[in-house]
Each structure stands twice: as C-alpha cells, then as structure tokens.
Coordinates of C-alpha atoms and ligand atoms in Angstrom, one line a residue:
M1 CA 82.9 63.1 128.4
P2 CA 84.9 66.3 128.5
E3 CA 83.2 69.5 127.4
I4 CA 85.2 71.0 124.6
S5 CA 84.2 74.5 125.7
R6 CA 82.2 76.3 128.4
R7 CA 81.2 79.0 126.0
K8 CA 77.6 79.5 125.2
I9 CA 76.8 81.2 122.0
L10 CA 73.4 81.9 120.5
H11 CA 72.8 82.7 116.8
V12 CA 69.4 84.5 116.4
D13 CA 68.0 84.7 112.9
M14 CA 64.6 86.2 112.1
D15 CA 62.4 84.1 109.9
A16 CA 61.7 85.5 106.4
F17 CA 62.2 88.9 108.0
Y18 CA 61.1 91.3 105.3
A19 CA 58.1 89.1 104.2
A20 CA 57.1 88.6 107.8
I21 CA 57.0 92.3 108.4
E22 CA 54.9 92.9 105.3
Q23 CA 52.4 90.3 106.6
L24 CA 52.5 91.9 110.0
D25 CA 51.7 95.3 108.7
N26 CA 49.2 94.2 106.1
P27 CA 46.9 91.5 107.5
G28 CA 45.5 90.9 104.0
L29 CA 48.9 89.3 103.2
R30 CA 48.9 86.8 106.0
G31 CA 48.7 83.1 105.0
K32 CA 49.6 84.1 101.4
P33 CA 52.7 83.6 99.3
V34 CA 54.4 87.1 99.6
I35 CA 57.4 88.0 97.6
V36 CA 59.4 91.1 98.6
G37 CA 61.4 92.5 95.8
A38 CA 61.2 93.7 92.2
P39 CA 57.9 93.3 90.4
P40 CA 57.8 90.4 87.9
D41 CA 57.5 92.7 84.9
K42 CA 60.7 94.4 85.7
R43 CA 64.2 93.1 85.7
G44 CA 65.1 92.4 89.3
V45 CA 65.3 89.8 91.9
V46 CA 63.4 88.4 94.9
S47 CA 64.8 89.9 98.2
T48 CA 62.8 87.6 100.6
C49 CA 59.7 85.5 100.2
S50 CA 57.3 84.3 102.8
Y51 CA 57.2 80.6 103.9
E52 CA 54.0 80.2 101.9
A53 CA 56.0 80.8 98.6
R54 CA 58.8 78.4 99.4
P55 CA 57.0 75.1 98.5
F56 CA 56.8 76.5 95.0
G57 CA 60.6 76.8 94.8
V58 CA 60.8 80.5 95.2
R59 CA 64.1 81.6 96.8
S60 CA 66.0 84.8 97.6
A61 CA 68.1 86.3 94.8
M62 CA 66.0 84.5 92.1
P63 CA 64.8 86.7 89.2
S64 CA 61.3 88.0 90.0
R65 CA 60.2 86.8 86.6
T66 CA 61.2 83.2 87.5
A67 CA 59.5 83.5 90.9
H68 CA 56.3 84.6 89.2
Q69 CA 56.4 81.6 86.8
L70 CA 56.9 79.3 89.7
C71 CA 54.2 80.9 91.9
P72 CA 51.8 82.9 89.7
H73 CA 49.4 83.8 92.6
A74 CA 52.2 85.2 94.8
V75 CA 51.7 88.9 95.9
F76 CA 54.7 91.0 95.0
V77 CA 55.5 93.9 97.3
P78 CA 58.3 96.5 97.1
V79 CA 61.2 96.5 99.6
R80 CA 60.6 99.0 102.5
M81 CA 64.1 99.1 103.9
E82 CA 63.4 101.9 106.4
R83 CA 60.6 99.9 108.0
Y84 CA 62.8 96.8 108.2
A85 CA 65.6 98.8 109.8
A86 CA 63.3 100.2 112.4
V87 CA 62.1 96.7 113.3
S88 CA 65.7 95.5 113.3
E89 CA 66.5 98.1 115.9
Q90 CA 63.8 96.7 118.1
V91 CA 65.0 93.2 117.7
M92 CA 68.5 94.1 118.6
A93 CA 67.3 96.1 121.6
I94 CA 65.5 93.0 122.8
L95 CA 68.7 90.9 122.4
Q96 CA 70.5 93.5 124.5
E97 CA 68.1 92.9 127.3
F98 CA 69.6 89.4 127.6
T99 CA 73.3 90.1 127.4
P100 CA 75.4 93.2 126.5
I101 CA 77.6 90.9 124.3
V102 CA 75.6 91.1 121.0
E103 CA 77.2 91.1 117.6
Q104 CA 74.8 92.2 114.9
V105 CA 75.8 90.5 111.6
S106 CA 73.0 91.7 109.4
V107 CA 69.7 93.4 109.6
D108 CA 68.0 90.3 111.0
E109 CA 70.9 88.2 112.5
A110 CA 73.1 88.4 115.6
F111 CA 75.4 86.4 117.7
L112 CA 75.1 86.6 121.5
D113 CA 77.6 85.4 124.1
V114 CA 75.5 84.4 127.1
A115 CA 78.0 82.6 129.3
G116 CA 78.3 85.6 131.6
V117 CA 74.6 85.9 132.2
L118 CA 73.6 82.2 132.7
H119 CA 73.6 82.4 136.4
A120 CA 70.2 84.0 136.1
W121 CA 68.8 81.1 134.1
P122 CA 68.4 77.3 134.5
D123 CA 70.4 76.9 131.3
A124 CA 71.1 78.4 127.9
V125 CA 68.1 76.7 126.3
M126 CA 65.7 78.3 128.7
L127 CA 67.3 81.7 128.0
A128 CA 66.9 81.0 124.2
R129 CA 63.3 80.0 124.7
A130 CA 62.6 83.2 126.7
L131 CA 64.3 85.3 124.0
K132 CA 62.2 83.8 121.3
Q133 CA 59.1 84.4 123.3
R134 CA 60.0 88.0 124.1
I135 CA 60.6 88.7 120.4
H136 CA 57.2 87.2 119.5
S137 CA 55.2 88.8 122.3
R138 CA 56.6 92.3 121.6
L139 CA 56.9 92.2 117.8
R140 CA 54.7 89.4 116.6
L141 CA 57.6 88.0 114.6
T142 CA 59.4 84.7 114.9
A143 CA 63.1 84.0 115.2
S144 CA 65.1 80.8 114.9
V145 CA 67.8 80.3 117.4
G146 CA 70.9 78.1 117.5
V147 CA 72.6 77.3 120.8
A148 CA 76.2 76.1 120.7
P149 CA 79.7 76.3 122.1
N150 CA 80.8 78.6 119.2
K151 CA 79.7 80.8 116.4
F152 CA 80.1 78.4 113.5
L153 CA 77.9 75.7 115.2
A154 CA 75.4 78.2 116.5
K155 CA 74.8 79.6 113.0
L156 CA 74.5 76.1 111.5
A157 CA 72.0 75.2 114.2
S158 CA 69.8 78.3 113.8
D159 CA 69.2 77.3 110.2
M160 CA 68.2 73.7 110.9
Q161 CA 64.6 74.0 112.1
K162 CA 63.3 77.2 110.5
P163 CA 60.9 78.8 111.0
D164 CA 60.4 79.4 114.7
G165 CA 63.2 76.8 115.4
L166 CA 65.3 76.2 118.5
T167 CA 68.3 73.9 117.9
V168 CA 70.8 73.0 120.5
V169 CA 74.2 71.6 119.5
P170 CA 75.6 69.3 122.2
A171 CA 78.8 70.4 123.9
T172 CA 81.0 67.3 123.9
E173 CA 83.4 66.6 121.0
P174 CA 82.1 63.2 120.0
E175 CA 78.6 64.5 119.8
I176 CA 79.7 67.5 117.8
L177 CA 81.5 65.3 115.3
A178 CA 78.4 63.2 114.9
F179 CA 76.2 66.2 114.5
L180 CA 78.4 67.6 111.7
A181 CA 79.3 64.3 109.9
P182 CA 76.2 63.9 107.7
L183 CA 76.1 67.6 106.6
P184 CA 77.2 68.6 103.1
L185 CA 80.4 70.5 102.7
T186 CA 78.7 73.7 101.7
R187 CA 77.6 74.0 105.3
I188 CA 81.2 74.8 106.2
W189 CA 81.7 78.5 106.4
G190 CA 83.6 79.7 103.4
V191 CA 83.1 76.6 101.3
G192 CA 81.1 77.7 98.3
K193 CA 79.8 75.8 95.3
R194 CA 83.1 75.9 93.4
T195 CA 85.2 74.5 96.3
A196 CA 82.5 71.9 97.0
E197 CA 82.7 70.8 93.4
Q198 CA 86.5 70.5 93.6
L199 CA 86.3 68.4 96.7
A200 CA 83.5 66.3 95.3
A201 CA 85.8 65.5 92.3
A202 CA 88.2 64.1 94.9
G203 CA 85.4 62.0 96.4
I204 CA 84.8 64.2 99.4
T205 CA 81.1 65.1 99.8
T206 CA 80.3 65.2 103.5
I207 CA 81.8 66.9 106.5
G208 CA 82.3 63.4 108.0
R209 CA 84.7 62.5 105.2
I210 CA 86.8 65.6 106.1
Q211 CA 86.8 64.5 109.7
Q212 CA 88.6 61.3 108.7
M213 CA 91.3 63.2 106.9
T214 CA 94.4 65.0 108.1
E215 CA 95.2 68.6 107.5
P216 CA 98.2 67.7 105.3
E217 CA 96.0 65.4 103.2
L218 CA 93.6 68.3 102.5
A219 CA 96.4 70.9 101.7
P220 CA 96.9 69.8 98.1
L221 CA 93.2 70.4 97.5
L222 CA 92.6 73.6 99.4
G223 CA 96.0 75.2 100.0
Q224 CA 97.5 75.3 103.5
A225 CA 95.4 78.0 105.0
G226 CA 92.2 76.7 103.4
A227 CA 93.0 73.2 104.6
R228 CA 93.5 74.4 108.1
H229 CA 90.2 76.4 108.1
V230 CA 88.1 73.6 106.6
W231 CA 89.7 70.9 108.8
R232 CA 89.0 72.8 112.0
L233 CA 85.4 73.7 111.2
A234 CA 84.7 70.1 110.1
R235 CA 85.6 69.2 113.7
G236 CA 83.4 72.0 115.1
R237 CA 86.4 74.1 116.2
D238 CA 86.0 77.8 116.1
D239 CA 87.3 80.2 118.7
R240 CA 86.2 83.5 117.2
Q241 CA 84.8 85.8 119.8
V242 CA 81.4 87.5 119.7
E243 CA 82.5 91.0 118.9
T244 CA 80.5 93.9 120.2
D245 CA 81.2 97.3 118.7
V246 CA 84.9 97.6 119.4
E247 CA 84.7 101.2 120.5
E248 CA 81.1 101.9 121.5
K249 CA 80.3 105.2 120.0
S250 CA 76.8 105.5 121.6
V251 CA 74.6 103.9 124.1
S252 CA 70.8 103.9 123.6
A253 CA 67.6 102.2 124.6
E254 CA 64.1 102.5 123.3
V255 CA 60.7 101.0 123.8
T256 CA 57.7 100.5 121.5
F257 CA 54.3 100.8 123.3
E258 CA 51.7 98.2 123.0
Q259 CA 49.3 101.0 122.2
D260 CA 50.2 104.4 120.9
I261 CA 50.2 107.0 123.7
T262 CA 49.3 110.6 124.2
D263 CA 49.8 110.8 127.9
R264 CA 52.9 112.9 128.8
T265 CA 53.2 111.4 132.2
I266 CA 53.7 107.9 130.7
M267 CA 56.2 109.4 128.3
R268 CA 58.1 111.0 131.1
Q269 CA 58.1 107.9 133.2
T270 CA 59.3 105.9 130.2
L271 CA 62.1 108.2 129.3
L272 CA 63.2 108.2 133.0
E273 CA 63.5 104.4 132.9
L274 CA 65.3 104.4 129.6
A275 CA 67.7 107.0 130.8
E276 CA 68.5 105.0 133.9
K277 CA 69.1 101.9 131.7
V278 CA 71.4 103.9 129.5
G279 CA 73.2 105.3 132.5
R280 CA 73.8 101.7 133.9
R281 CA 75.4 100.7 130.6
L282 CA 77.4 103.8 130.3
R283 CA 78.9 103.4 133.8
R284 CA 79.5 99.7 133.2
A285 CA 81.5 100.7 130.1
K286 CA 83.3 103.3 132.2
K287 CA 82.3 106.1 129.8
S288 CA 80.9 109.6 130.1
A289 CA 78.7 111.2 127.4
G290 CA 78.9 114.5 125.7
T291 CA 75.5 114.5 124.0
A292 CA 72.0 113.3 124.9
R293 CA 69.2 112.6 122.4
I294 CA 65.7 111.4 122.4
K295 CA 63.9 109.7 119.6
I296 CA 60.1 109.9 119.1
R297 CA 58.3 107.8 116.5
F298 CA 54.6 108.6 115.8
R299 CA 51.8 106.4 114.8
D300 CA 52.5 106.9 111.1
F301 CA 56.2 106.0 111.6
R302 CA 57.4 109.5 111.2
T303 CA 60.4 109.7 113.5
I304 CA 62.2 112.7 115.0
T305 CA 65.3 112.9 117.1
R306 CA 66.3 115.9 119.3
Q307 CA 69.6 116.3 120.9
C308 CA 71.5 118.5 123.3
P309 CA 75.1 118.7 124.6
F310 CA 75.9 118.2 128.3
A311 CA 77.7 121.1 130.0
A312 CA 80.3 118.6 131.1
P313 CA 80.8 114.9 130.3
A314 CA 77.9 113.2 132.1
R315 CA 77.3 109.7 133.4
S316 CA 74.9 110.1 136.4
D317 CA 71.3 109.2 136.1
R318 CA 70.4 112.6 137.4
D319 CA 72.1 114.3 134.4
L320 CA 70.8 111.8 131.9
V321 CA 67.2 111.9 133.1
H322 CA 67.3 115.7 133.3
A323 CA 68.4 115.9 129.6
A324 CA 65.8 113.4 128.4
L325 CA 62.9 115.2 130.2
S326 CA 64.0 118.7 129.0
L327 CA 64.2 117.5 125.4
L328 CA 60.8 116.0 125.7
A329 CA 59.3 119.1 127.3
K330 CA 60.3 121.2 124.3
E331 CA 58.3 119.1 121.9
K332 CA 54.7 119.8 121.0
L333 CA 53.3 116.4 120.3
R334 CA 50.2 116.4 118.1
D335 CA 50.2 112.8 117.1
P336 CA 50.1 109.7 119.3
V337 CA 53.5 108.2 120.0
R338 CA 54.4 104.6 119.3
L339 CA 58.1 104.6 120.3
L340 CA 60.4 106.5 122.6
G341 CA 64.1 106.2 122.7
F342 CA 66.9 107.8 124.7
G343 CA 70.6 107.7 123.9
V344 CA 73.9 109.3 124.6
S345 CA 76.9 109.8 122.3
R346 CA 80.3 111.5 122.1
L347 CA 81.5 109.0 124.6
T348 CA 84.8 109.5 126.4
D349 CA 86.6 107.4 129.0
T350 CA 85.7 108.3 132.5
A351 CA 88.8 110.2 133.8
A352 CA 91.1 108.5 136.3
G353 CA 89.9 110.7 139.1
Q354 CA 86.3 109.7 138.5
S355 CA 87.1 106.1 139.5
G356 CA 85.2 103.5 137.5
Q357 CA 85.8 100.9 140.1
T358 CA 82.9 98.5 140.6
Q359 CA 84.0 98.1 144.2
A360 CA 83.1 101.7 144.9
P361 CA 82.0 102.0 148.5
L362 CA 78.4 102.7 149.0
F363 CA 79.3 105.8 151.1
P364 CA 82.4 107.3 149.7
E365 CA 84.0 110.5 150.9
W366 CA 81.4 112.6 149.1
D367 CA 82.4 115.8 150.8
S368 CA 85.5 116.0 148.8
A369 CA 83.8 115.1 145.5
A370 CA 82.0 117.5 143.1
P371 CA 78.2 117.1 143.2
A372 CA 77.9 115.5 139.7
E373 CA 80.5 113.0 140.6
R374 CA 78.7 112.2 143.9
H375 CA 75.6 111.3 141.9
A376 CA 77.6 109.1 139.5
Q377 CA 79.2 107.3 142.5
L378 CA 75.9 106.7 144.1
D379 CA 74.5 105.4 140.8
Q380 CA 77.5 103.1 140.5
A381 CA 77.0 101.7 144.0
V382 CA 73.4 101.1 143.1
D383 CA 74.4 99.4 139.9
T384 CA 76.7 97.1 141.8
L385 CA 73.9 96.1 144.2
R386 CA 71.5 95.6 141.4
E387 CA 73.9 93.3 139.5
R388 CA 74.5 91.3 142.6
F389 CA 70.9 91.1 144.0
G390 CA 68.7 91.7 141.0
K391 CA 67.0 94.8 139.6
G392 CA 64.0 94.9 142.0
I393 CA 66.2 95.5 145.1
I394 CA 66.4 99.3 145.0
K395 CA 63.8 101.7 143.8
R396 CA 65.1 105.1 143.4
G397 CA 63.1 108.2 144.3
R398 CA 61.6 110.0 141.3
W399 CA 63.5 112.9 139.9
Q400 CA 62.0 116.3 140.1
T401 CA 62.3 118.4 137.0
Ligands
MG501 MG1 66.7 85.6 108.5

C-alpha cells in the first residue's frame, strides 16, 4: 500500500499540566483531586484539574462553584502562571534536543517535524518514546504524544490515550480512513458544536459519513471553503508545515540541575557547554549575534538575567563562551543555583564574505581571514563533522578565560 506521506510529525501535549506541576511542587497534593483555578466561593472557572478530579466530572472552563459541587473534597489552588511558564520553557528545551523544527502552540503543547532526524533512530515511535522518557526523567511530568504523517492526525492521536499516552497513526491512506471513520465530527479541526449540530440535522454524525460524501455535496451545508476544509481533514489530508519561529530572534539553551549547585567550576563548565550548543544552532541558522545573556535561577525560583553586547557580531564558540563566562564572573552568588541558561539575540544574517557554507573546508585559507572569522570557520567545520559522525567525535580543548 502506498504511503500517503513520508512526513513524520509529533504532537506533544503535557498531561493536566498546571495540576501536575502543583502536585510535583507540593507532595501533599499527589494522589488527590486538585483543581487549579478560582476558589469555589468566588466567581471564576477551573483552569485545569488533576486526573483524580476527572471521574467526578470536573473539566476545564467549568465554573469553580460547579466543580466544588461535583467534587467537594477537591483541593483548590490558585494559578501560578510564572511557574508554569518556567516549566514550559524546560519542556520546549527538551523537545529542541530532538529536532530544531519545533512549533510551540501553547504553554504545554508543540508540534515537531522529526523526518530530518530519523536517521539517528530505529523509527519515529522509538524517538517518541525516548522523548517521553526524557521529559519524565528530567521534570517528573508526563506527556502524551501522537505520531502521524501530519499535524491534524498527530494532534488527534496525542489526545487518544491520555495521560502518558503514545498513539501512532498508520501511514497508509486506507488505514487512516479507517482510523478516522468512527470519530465524531467535533474531532475535525474547526468543527465546533454549532457546525456539528447543523451536520447532525442533515444526518451526518461521524467522520466516516463525510468520507462517503463528495465536496460538492457538502458545500450547501458548509459553504465552499468550509466543505473543502472538512472534506480534506475527514480523509486525513493536511499539508500544513510545522512552523518554527519564522525569523528567529534569539537562540538559547538552558539546563536545570538535578541538585541545586554552589560550585562555580560546575557552573562554568555548564555555561561553556550551553554556549557551544547555542553556537552550533546560530551557525546552522547562518546568523551572528549582537548580544549575549545568561540566566540564573536560584533555589527559591528567583531568576536573574544579565546581558552584554558583543563588540562585533559574533558567532564563534570562543566569543560566545567568553561572554558567558565573563557575565557569570561578575555575579556574586549567595544562593544555590537550580538553573543556568545562555542565549544570544539581536541576530543578523552572517555577511556574504563570512561564508555560511556547510561545505567549508576544514583548513581554509585562514591567513587571509580575520581571527574571529577563523574561529567561526573552525567551529563550522567541527559542526559539520559532528553532524555527520555524531557529537562524541570531537572534544574541543577547554577555553581559557
Ligand atoms: Mg495539555
């Protein structure tokens, strides 16, 4: 059977994200029905509830008062958006470790296009499994993942076996049609309650029924554009791309330590590795940076950032590492550190003379090039080797500062 597409798209969706973070941060809440949102005595709604609250009928966007009636022993906790955003950043950073093509669609959801990185994996399912494991081992949170040939199917799939699910949509057209056929119309992207009711009035209640119809038959019910949209999705057709930030405005990387640290040697080593990682991504994007910054988060989640401009647009590891370590050196750190980050911004296209060719020779005519450019060229040659043969192949000497 022909594959309808060679694309491999993952949709990653964290499970009961806010409630799971509350249970993570407060062990007393684990195993209990937790409702994140307005307290029941106030006018307001449920933002997220833990899986323990769901059998009682509690759902997102429901008035808190109703939720309290359904589940009187539930613990209500207020929304702590800053904390969720911080964890979200960590989740997204983990996804970036698998592929640079990540489209974040909300605080706890993203699409990944992994077709270009599958050579390093037995298949997309193994990659998805590793991704779930990495999120769990680093953050102690679970994600549900859908693997499919396109975004529409991947998103449907991630929702099918929550929590901690991994659902794979088959890649051939007959299998996709069979997978979609029994599902209700509201599973089609853009078909809300109202449209579903209109279609139900015409005797159409499943995606399978739409599959038996033609586009012109649907048009009187949905309009021409609507008919086209619904007809295509009912057949599992969707060629939207996974869109990374169109113009990347900054590149950054960060790491959360298993245990809070006070040892500056470890901090320096960590920043060095982060700066090299950022450097690789910067050069791959054929960009140079105008500003460097470090981010330090302490044990109590207080977070500081410090930045400095580069004297000239920078893209070599040497310049990035130097900036990162000098920014760190200026900080007096009284409290233990739980997270370190390094990033660059004010990105510009690397000028034509500073060739961004990936085929750069390992030993170019360095004598004619400026010293900073020489470093960037060596870095790029190393990047190419690493991409071809794996990261372990070259260990760079440690930078002196
Ligand atoms: Mg979610």
